[in-house]
XYZ file of C-alpha atoms in Angstrom:
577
model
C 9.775 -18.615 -21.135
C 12.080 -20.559 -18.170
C 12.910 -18.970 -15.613
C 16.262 -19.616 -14.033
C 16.287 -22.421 -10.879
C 16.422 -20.831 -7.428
C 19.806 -19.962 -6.616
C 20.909 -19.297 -10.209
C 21.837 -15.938 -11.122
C 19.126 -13.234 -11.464
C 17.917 -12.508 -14.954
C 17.460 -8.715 -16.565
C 13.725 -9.536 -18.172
C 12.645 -5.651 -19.314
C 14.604 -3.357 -21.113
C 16.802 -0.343 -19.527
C 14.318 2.607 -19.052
C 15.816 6.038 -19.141
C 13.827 8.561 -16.143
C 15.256 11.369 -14.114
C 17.904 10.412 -11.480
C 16.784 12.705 -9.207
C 14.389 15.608 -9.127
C 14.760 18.926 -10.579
C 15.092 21.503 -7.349
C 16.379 24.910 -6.417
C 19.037 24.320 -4.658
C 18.440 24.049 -0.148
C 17.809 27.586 0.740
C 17.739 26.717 4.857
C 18.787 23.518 6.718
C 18.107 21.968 10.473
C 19.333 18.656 11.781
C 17.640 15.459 13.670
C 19.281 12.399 14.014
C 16.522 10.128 12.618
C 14.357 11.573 10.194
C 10.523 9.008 10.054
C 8.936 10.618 6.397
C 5.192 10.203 7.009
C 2.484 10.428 9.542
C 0.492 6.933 9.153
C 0.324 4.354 11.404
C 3.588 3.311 10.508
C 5.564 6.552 10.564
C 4.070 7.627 14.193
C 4.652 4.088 15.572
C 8.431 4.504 14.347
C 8.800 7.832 16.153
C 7.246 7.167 19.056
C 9.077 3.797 19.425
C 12.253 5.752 18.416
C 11.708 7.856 20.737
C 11.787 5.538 24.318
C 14.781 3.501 22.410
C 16.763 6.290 22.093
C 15.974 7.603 25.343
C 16.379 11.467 26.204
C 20.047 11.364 25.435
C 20.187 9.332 22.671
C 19.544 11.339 19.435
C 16.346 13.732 18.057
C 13.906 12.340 15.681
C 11.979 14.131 13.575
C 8.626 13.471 11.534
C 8.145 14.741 8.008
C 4.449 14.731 6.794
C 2.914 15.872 3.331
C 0.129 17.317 4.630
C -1.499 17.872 8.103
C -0.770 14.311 10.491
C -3.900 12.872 9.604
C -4.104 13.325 5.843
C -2.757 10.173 4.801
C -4.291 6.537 4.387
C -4.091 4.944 7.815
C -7.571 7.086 8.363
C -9.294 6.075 5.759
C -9.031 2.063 6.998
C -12.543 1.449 7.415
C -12.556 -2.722 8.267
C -9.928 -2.928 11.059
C -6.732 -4.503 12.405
C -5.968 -8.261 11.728
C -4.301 -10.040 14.869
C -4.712 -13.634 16.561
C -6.882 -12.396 19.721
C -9.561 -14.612 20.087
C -9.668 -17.160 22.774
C -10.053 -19.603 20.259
C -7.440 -17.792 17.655
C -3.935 -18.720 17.352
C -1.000 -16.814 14.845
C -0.912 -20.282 13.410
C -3.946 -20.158 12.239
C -3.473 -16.486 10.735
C -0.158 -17.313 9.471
C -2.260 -20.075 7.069
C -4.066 -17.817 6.218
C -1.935 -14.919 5.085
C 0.082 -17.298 2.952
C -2.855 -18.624 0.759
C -4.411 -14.989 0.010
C -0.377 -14.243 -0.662
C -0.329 -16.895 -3.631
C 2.983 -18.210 -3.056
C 4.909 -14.822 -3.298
C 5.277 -14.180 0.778
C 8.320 -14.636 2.836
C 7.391 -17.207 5.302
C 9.548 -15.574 7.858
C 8.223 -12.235 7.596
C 4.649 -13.665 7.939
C 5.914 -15.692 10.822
C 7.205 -12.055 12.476
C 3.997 -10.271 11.673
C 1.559 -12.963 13.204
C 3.112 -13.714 16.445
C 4.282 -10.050 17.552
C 0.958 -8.610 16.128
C -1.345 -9.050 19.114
C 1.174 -7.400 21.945
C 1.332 -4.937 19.294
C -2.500 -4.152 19.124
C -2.358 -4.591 22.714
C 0.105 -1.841 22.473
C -1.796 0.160 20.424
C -4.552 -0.170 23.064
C -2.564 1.044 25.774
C -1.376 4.292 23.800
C -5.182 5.379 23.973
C -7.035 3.617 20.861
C -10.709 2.119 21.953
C -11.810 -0.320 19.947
C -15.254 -1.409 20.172
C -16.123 -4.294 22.943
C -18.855 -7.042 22.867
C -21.067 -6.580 26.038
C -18.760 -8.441 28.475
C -16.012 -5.840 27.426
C -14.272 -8.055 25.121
C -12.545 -6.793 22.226
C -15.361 -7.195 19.317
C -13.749 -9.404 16.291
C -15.404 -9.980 13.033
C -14.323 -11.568 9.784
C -12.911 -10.569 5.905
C -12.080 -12.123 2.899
C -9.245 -15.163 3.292
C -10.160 -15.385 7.344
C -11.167 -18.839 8.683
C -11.684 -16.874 12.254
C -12.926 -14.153 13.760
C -9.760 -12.205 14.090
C -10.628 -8.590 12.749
C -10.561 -5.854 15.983
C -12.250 -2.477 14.860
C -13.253 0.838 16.595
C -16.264 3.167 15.662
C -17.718 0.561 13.295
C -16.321 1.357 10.727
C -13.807 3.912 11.663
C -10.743 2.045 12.583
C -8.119 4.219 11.209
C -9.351 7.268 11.987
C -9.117 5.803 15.634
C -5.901 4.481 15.692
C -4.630 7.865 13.761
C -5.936 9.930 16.510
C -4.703 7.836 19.173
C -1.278 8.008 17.555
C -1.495 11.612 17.103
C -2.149 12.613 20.690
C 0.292 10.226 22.053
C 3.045 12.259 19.948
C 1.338 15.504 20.697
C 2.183 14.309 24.561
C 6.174 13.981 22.983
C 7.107 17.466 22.468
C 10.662 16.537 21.951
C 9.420 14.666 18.651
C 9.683 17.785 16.149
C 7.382 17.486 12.936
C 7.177 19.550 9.852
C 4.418 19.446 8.214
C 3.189 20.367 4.163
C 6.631 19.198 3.284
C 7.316 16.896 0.152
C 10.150 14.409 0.516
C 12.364 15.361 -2.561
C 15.303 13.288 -2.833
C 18.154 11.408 -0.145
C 21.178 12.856 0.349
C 24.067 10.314 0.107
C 27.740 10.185 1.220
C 28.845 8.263 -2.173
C 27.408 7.484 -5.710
C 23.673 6.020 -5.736
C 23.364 2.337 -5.848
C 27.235 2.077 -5.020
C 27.238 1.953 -1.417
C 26.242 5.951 -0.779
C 24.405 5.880 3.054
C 22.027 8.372 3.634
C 23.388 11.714 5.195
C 19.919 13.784 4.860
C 16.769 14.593 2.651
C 15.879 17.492 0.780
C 12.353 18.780 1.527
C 10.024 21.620 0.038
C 8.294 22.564 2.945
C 5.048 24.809 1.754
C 4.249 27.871 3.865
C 6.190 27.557 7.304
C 7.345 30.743 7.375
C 11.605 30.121 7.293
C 11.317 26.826 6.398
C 9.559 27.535 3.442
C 10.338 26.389 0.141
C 13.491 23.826 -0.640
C 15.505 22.938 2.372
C 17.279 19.766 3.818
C 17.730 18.224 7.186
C 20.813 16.590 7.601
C 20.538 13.329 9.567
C 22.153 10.119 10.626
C 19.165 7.641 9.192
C 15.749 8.060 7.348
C 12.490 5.989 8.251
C 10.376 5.578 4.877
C 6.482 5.335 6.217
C 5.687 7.422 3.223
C 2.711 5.236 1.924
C 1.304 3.870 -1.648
C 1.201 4.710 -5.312
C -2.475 4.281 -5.975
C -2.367 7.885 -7.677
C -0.997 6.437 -10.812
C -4.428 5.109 -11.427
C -7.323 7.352 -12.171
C -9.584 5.447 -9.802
C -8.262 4.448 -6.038
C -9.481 4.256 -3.079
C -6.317 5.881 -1.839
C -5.768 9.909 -0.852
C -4.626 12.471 -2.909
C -1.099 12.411 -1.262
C -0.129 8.800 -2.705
C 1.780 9.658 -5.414
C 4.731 6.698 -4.887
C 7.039 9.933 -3.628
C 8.938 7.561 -1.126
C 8.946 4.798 -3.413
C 10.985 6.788 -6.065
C 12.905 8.646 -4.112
C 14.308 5.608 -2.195
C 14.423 3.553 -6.292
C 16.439 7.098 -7.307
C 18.931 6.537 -4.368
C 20.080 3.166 -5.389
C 17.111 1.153 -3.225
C 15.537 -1.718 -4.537
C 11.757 -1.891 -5.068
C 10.319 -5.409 -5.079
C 6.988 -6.782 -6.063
C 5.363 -4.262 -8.094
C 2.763 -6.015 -10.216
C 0.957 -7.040 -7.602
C -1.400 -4.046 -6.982
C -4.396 -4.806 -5.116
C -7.825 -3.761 -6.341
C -10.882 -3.714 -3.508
C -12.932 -5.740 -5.377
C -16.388 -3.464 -3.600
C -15.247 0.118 -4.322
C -18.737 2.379 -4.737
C -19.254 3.037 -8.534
C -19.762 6.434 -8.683
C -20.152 6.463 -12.959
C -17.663 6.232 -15.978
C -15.922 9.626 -15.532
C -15.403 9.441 -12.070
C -11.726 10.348 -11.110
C -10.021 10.155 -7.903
C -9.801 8.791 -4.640
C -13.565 6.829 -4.694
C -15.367 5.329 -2.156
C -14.565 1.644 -0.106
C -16.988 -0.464 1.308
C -15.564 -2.098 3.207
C -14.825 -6.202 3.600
C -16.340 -5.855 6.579
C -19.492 -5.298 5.283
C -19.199 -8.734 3.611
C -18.292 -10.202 6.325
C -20.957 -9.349 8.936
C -23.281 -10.647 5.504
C -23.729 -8.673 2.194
C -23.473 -10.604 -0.662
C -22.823 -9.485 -4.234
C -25.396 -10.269 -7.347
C -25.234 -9.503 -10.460
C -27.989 -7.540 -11.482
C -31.159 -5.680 -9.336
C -34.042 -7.673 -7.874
C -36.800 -6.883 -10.356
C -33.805 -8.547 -13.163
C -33.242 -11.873 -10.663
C -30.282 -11.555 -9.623
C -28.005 -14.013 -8.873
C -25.066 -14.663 -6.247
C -22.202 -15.287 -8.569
C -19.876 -15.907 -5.847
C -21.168 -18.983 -4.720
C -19.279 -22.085 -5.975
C -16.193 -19.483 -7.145
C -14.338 -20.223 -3.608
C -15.197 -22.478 -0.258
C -15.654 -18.723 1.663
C -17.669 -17.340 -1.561
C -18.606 -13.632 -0.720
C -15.696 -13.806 1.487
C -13.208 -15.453 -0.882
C -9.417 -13.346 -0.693
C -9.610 -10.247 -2.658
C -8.071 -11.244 -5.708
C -10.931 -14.120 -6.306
C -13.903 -11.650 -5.664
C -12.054 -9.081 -7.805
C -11.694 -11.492 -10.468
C -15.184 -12.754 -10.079
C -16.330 -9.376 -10.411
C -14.431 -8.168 -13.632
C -15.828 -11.812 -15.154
C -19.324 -11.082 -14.864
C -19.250 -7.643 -15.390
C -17.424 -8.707 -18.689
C -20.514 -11.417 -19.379
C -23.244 -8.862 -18.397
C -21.610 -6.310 -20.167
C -22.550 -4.080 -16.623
C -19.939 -1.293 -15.508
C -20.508 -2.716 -12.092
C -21.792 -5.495 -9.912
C -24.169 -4.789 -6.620
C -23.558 -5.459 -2.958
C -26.645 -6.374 -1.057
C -26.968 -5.322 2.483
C -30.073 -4.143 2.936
C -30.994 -7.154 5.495
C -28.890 -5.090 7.744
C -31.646 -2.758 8.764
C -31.041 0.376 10.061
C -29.818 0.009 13.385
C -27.498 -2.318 12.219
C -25.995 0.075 9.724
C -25.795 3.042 12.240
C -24.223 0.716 14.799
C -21.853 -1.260 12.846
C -20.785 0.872 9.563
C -21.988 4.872 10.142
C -19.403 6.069 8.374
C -19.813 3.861 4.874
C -24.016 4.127 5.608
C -23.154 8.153 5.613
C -21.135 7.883 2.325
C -23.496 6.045 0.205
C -26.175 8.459 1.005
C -24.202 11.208 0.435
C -23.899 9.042 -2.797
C -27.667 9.029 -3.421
C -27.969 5.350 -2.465
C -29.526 4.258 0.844
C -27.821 0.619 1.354
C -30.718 0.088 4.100
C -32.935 -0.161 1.021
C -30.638 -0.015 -1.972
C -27.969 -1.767 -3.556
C -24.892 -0.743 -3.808
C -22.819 -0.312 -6.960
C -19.373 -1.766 -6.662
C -16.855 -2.722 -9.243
C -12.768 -3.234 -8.208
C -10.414 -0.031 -8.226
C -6.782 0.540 -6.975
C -6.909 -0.231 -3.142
C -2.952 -1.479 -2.426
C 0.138 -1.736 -3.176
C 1.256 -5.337 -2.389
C 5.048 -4.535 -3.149
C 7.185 -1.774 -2.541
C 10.974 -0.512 -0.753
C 12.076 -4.388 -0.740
C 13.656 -4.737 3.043
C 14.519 -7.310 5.284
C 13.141 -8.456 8.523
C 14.158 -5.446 10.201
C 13.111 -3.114 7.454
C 16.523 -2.016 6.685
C 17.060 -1.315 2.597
C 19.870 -1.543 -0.062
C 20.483 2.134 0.982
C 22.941 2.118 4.213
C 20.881 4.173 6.908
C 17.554 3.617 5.344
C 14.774 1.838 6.277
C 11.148 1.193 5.038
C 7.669 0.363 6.902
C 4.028 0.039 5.851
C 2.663 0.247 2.626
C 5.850 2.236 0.930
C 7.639 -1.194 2.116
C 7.330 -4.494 0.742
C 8.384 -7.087 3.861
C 7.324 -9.807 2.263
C 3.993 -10.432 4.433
C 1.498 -9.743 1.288
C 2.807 -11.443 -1.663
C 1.083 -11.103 -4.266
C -2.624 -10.413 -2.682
C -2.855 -8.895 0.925
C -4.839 -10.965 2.996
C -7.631 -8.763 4.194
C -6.579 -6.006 7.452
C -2.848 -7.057 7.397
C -1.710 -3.387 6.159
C -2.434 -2.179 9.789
C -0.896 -4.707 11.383
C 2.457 -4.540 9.292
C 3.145 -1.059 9.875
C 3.169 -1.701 13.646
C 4.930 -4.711 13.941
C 7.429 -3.732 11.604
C 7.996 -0.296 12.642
C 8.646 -2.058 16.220
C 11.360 -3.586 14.701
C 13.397 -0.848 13.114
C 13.038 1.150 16.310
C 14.464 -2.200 18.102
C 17.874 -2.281 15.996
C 18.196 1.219 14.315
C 19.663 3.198 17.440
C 22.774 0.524 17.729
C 22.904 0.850 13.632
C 23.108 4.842 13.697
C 26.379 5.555 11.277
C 28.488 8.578 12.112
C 27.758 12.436 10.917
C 28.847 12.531 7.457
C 29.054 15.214 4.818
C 26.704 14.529 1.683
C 28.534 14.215 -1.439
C 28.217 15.933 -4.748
C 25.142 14.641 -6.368
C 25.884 13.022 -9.916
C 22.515 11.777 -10.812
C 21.002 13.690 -13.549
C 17.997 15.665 -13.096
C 15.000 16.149 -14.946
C 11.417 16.354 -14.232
C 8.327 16.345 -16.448
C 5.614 19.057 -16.676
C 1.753 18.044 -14.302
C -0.286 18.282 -17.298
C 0.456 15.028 -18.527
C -0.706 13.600 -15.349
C -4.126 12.920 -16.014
C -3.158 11.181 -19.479
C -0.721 8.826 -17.322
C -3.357 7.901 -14.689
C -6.104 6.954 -17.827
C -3.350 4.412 -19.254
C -2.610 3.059 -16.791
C -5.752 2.087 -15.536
C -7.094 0.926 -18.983
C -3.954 -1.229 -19.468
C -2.536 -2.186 -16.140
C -5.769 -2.178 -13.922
C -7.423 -5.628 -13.088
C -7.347 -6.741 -16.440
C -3.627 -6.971 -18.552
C -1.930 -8.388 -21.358
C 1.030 -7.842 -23.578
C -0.613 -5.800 -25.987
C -1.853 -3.562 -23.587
C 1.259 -3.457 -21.907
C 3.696 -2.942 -24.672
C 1.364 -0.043 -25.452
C 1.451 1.651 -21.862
C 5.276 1.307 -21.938
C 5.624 3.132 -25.079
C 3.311 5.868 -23.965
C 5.332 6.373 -20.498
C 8.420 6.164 -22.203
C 7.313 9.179 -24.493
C 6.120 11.208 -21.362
C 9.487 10.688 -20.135
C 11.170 12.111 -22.458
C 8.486 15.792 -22.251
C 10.733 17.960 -20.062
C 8.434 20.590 -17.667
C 8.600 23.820 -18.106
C 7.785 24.942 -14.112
C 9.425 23.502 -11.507
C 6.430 23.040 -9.248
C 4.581 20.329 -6.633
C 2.837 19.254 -9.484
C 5.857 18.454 -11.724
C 7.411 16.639 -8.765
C 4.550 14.367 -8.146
C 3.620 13.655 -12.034
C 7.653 12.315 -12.331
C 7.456 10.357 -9.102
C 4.164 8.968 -10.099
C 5.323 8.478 -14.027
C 9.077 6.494 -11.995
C 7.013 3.769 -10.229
C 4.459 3.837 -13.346
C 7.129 2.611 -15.598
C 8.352 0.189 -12.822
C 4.897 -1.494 -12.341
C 4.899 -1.437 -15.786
C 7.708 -3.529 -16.758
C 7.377 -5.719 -13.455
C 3.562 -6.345 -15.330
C 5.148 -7.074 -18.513
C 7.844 -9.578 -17.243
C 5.301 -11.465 -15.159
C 3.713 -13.943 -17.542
C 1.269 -15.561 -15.206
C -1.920 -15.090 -13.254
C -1.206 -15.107 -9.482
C -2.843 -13.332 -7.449
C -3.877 -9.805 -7.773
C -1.575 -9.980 -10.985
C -4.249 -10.967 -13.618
C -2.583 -11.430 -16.994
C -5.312 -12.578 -19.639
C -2.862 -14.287 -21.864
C -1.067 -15.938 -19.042
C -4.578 -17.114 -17.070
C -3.082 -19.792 -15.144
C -0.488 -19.970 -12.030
C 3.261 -20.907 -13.114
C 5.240 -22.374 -10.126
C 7.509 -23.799 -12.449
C 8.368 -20.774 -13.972
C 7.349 -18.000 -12.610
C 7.909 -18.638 -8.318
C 9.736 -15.583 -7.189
C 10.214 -11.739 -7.128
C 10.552 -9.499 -9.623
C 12.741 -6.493 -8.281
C 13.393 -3.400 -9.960
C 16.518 -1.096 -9.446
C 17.855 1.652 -10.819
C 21.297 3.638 -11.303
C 20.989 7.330 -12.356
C 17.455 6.809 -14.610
C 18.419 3.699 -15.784
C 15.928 0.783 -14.739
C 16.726 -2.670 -14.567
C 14.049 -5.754 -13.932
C 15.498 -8.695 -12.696
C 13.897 -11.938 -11.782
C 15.119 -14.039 -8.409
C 13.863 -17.346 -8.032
C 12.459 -18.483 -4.699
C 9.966 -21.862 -3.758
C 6.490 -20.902 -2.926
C 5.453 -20.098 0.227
C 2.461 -21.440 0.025
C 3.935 -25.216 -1.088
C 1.792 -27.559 0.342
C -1.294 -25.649 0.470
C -1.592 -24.942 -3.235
C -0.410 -28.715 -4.117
């Protein structure tokens, strides 16, 4: 149907949702104070407190980081390809800037791509001078390579494959070395607290935490602050298969939608198109290969040598192998859907084995671990959960609807992805734009204020019916989707919402923040009726400019959802003409 001009006023598209305003908790049984609280350990949240911590200066305020599990347990580690910035000689952020707007099919904000491409090499260079070694070509040059949607050589990696583990231990030591940045860790973000009604103007005053075995901070507590840094991460546990962690349940996602914060962008969920197949009733975080491994050369086929193969991705995209993620995913699902196969094959075995050990130990490691020896094997792939595109929608300075929040990395949605992430970007955003919230949020810090009574209603629902949410949502809002599937899904999550839990546990508090930004991706799905980028919609197949150019943002005010359309031109205008 039209969509309203830009400009016009935003249209409600999906109908009101009813989920628990805030989460079901024992009241705080202990309580310290920081004046900037950074939820999450990433790449993101550690940049934020660090840089928080020289712009505040000794005097200036305490910050303090909140993690869900030990430092290192979230997804920055797991980044196996490497950091995306214009540091070649013959590299500009021009050229990256082109770049990141095609893979983002017309959904990015130019000006937040414009941010992220010409600040992002001082901040790798940054990032370098904090401790992380990335590998060098023999005249001790930084070593680039090339992913999907790159026309250059712009991708900077350390250990091979084992960029994020680098950077996340770089990061970690340089705030070990910061002893006046206090961190609690095994602590789940519960809900904000606000000086005045959700979604009416309330500004953060603190967060409730349950805090799991630190002696007296165990259990439900709060920390009353003066702002709150959301670096909390993805959502990919609402699928059953992701490449992401355990600990990406979408907890800072809903708790910032609960609190009156907009989240924008939600359909467009990335799926690695070259995730290891590990069999039909695999569950869980699965393996990556990474783009990488396509760009130093593997190609995908569609069937074994002894069945003649062929390499289906040439003439599907002028960079075939190496076409943006949402093409090769696309590509994939196709023929997998012709062959009737579970799974297509990546073919590196012209790699050899030094060339494995050298450039990718960690993936070679995996897939043998796997039973499959890539230096002689193919490797299974098919497309699983990877990204989350959208997210906390902020500005340029990653400030929210919520007065004293703000939102970086992969919980946030900038406006640098669109609707496909161009290939190593994710690293890149979470510096750059946790360099700008520490850059304006010490002359934005609001006054100590008391946290009001909290009207929302609670509710949770029980963890068993995790497992059930995480199968539907994958069979009817994975790669493939269409209204019937979708109308289904929403019906079923709409009947799990309405299954009160009997134990007020982890487990319940995860399953309702994972079944919130289920039903949000949902409708966002639902409303969407086109094909653009990693938003496939079967009976939609084709791009809609006309219609369909602009952002889908979801809000809510005490469990009620609303979906509202706001028109904006492409950002990729003259390219896709």
């Amino acid at each position: 149907m039209p969509r309203p001009t830009p400009g016009a006023t935003p249209e409600v598209l999906a109908p009101v949702r009813r989920l628990p305003g805030r989460l079901t908790a024992p009241d705080p049984g202990w309580s310290v104070t920081a004046d900037v609280v950074v939820i999450g350990s990433g790449i993101a949240g550690l940049t934020a407190a660090l840089r928080l911590k020289e712009e505040l200066g000794p005097e200036g305020g305490k910050v303090l980081v909140v993690t869900k599990d030990r430092l290192a347990a979230g997804s920055t580690r797991w980044a196996q390809g490497g950091i995306a910035a214009a540091l070649g000689p013959e590299d500009t952020p021009a050229e990256h800037e082109l770049d990141t707007l095609v893979a983002g099919a017309g959904a990015c904000d130019p000006e937040a791509v414009r941010a992220l491409v010409t600040e992002g090499p001082a901040a790798v260079h940054e990032l370098i001078a904090l401790g992380a070694q990335f590998d060098r070509d023999p005249a001790g040059e930084l070593s680039l390579t090339r992913e999907g949607g790159h026309h250059r050589d712009r991708i900077a990696h350390a250990g091979g494959d084992a960029t994020g583990a680098e950077i996340q231990r770089a990061l970690i030591e340089a705030v070990g070395r910061a002893p006046e940045i206090e961190i609690i860790k095994r602590a789940l973000a519960l809900d904000l607290l606000l000086d005045g009604p959700a979604g009416e103007g309330g500004a953060v005053t603190g967060v409730t935490l349950h805090v799991m075995g630190e002696g007296q901070r165990d259990g439900v507590g709060m920390v009353r602050c003066r702002a709150v840094v959301l670096a909390s991460g993805g959502m990919g546990q609402i699928f059953s298969q992701t490449t992401n962690p355990v600990v990406s349940t979408g907890d800072g996602m809903a708790l910032a939608l609960r609190a009156g914060a907009t989240l924008r962008d939600l359909e467009f969920v990335q799926f690695h198109p070259t995730v290891m197949w590990l069999g039909a009733d695999s569950v869980g975080q699965q393996p990556l290969i990474s783009e990488a491994v396509r760009g130093e050369g593997a190609f995908l086929v569609d069937a074994l040598p002894e069945e003649g193969g062929d390499r289906f991705m040439q003439g599907q995209h002028e960079l075939a192998d190496l076409a943006p993620r949402d093409v090769v995913a696309k590509a994939i699902m196709r023929r997998m859907m012709e062959t009737d196969r579970p799974h297509m094959w990546l073919d590196a075995r012209h790699f050899g084995e030094e060339k494995w050990q050298r450039r990718f130990p960690t993936i070679l490691a995996t897939c043998r671990s796997h039973g499959v020896d890539p230096v002689t094997e193919l490797i299974p792939v098919a497309p699983a959960c990877h990204y989350a595109s959208g997210g906390v929608r902020t500005d340029l300075w990653g400030r929210t609807d919520v007065p004293g929040l703000y939102a970086t990395g992969e919980v946030a949605c900038s406006g640098v992805h669109g609707a496909n992430r161009l290939a190593s970007n994710s690293l890149l955003e979470g510096l750059v734009f946790s360099r700008r919230i520490a850059a304006v949020l010490p002359g934005e810090l609001r006054p100590w204020s008391e946290p009001a009574a909290d009207a929302r209603t609670a509710g949770l629902v029980p963890g068993a019916v995790r497992r059930g949410l995480q199968d539907a949502m994958t069979t009817r809002v994975g790669v493939l989707r269409n209204a019937e599937g979708l109308a289904g899904v929403t019906d079923y999550l709409d009947g799990l919402a309405a299954t009160p839990a009997d134990l007020v546990d982890l487990d319940a508090w995860e399953t309702t923040n994972l079944l919130t930004i289920s039903s949000a991706v949902a409708d966002a799905a639902t409303a969407r009726e086109e094909t653009r980028g990693s938003h496939w919609r079967e009976d939609f197949p084709e791009r809609d400019d006309a219609d369909w150019s602009g952002h889908l943002d979801v809000s809510m005010r005490d469990g009620e959802t609303t979906c509202v359309f706001s028109p904006a031109p492409p950002s990729d205008g003259e390219v896709h003409a």
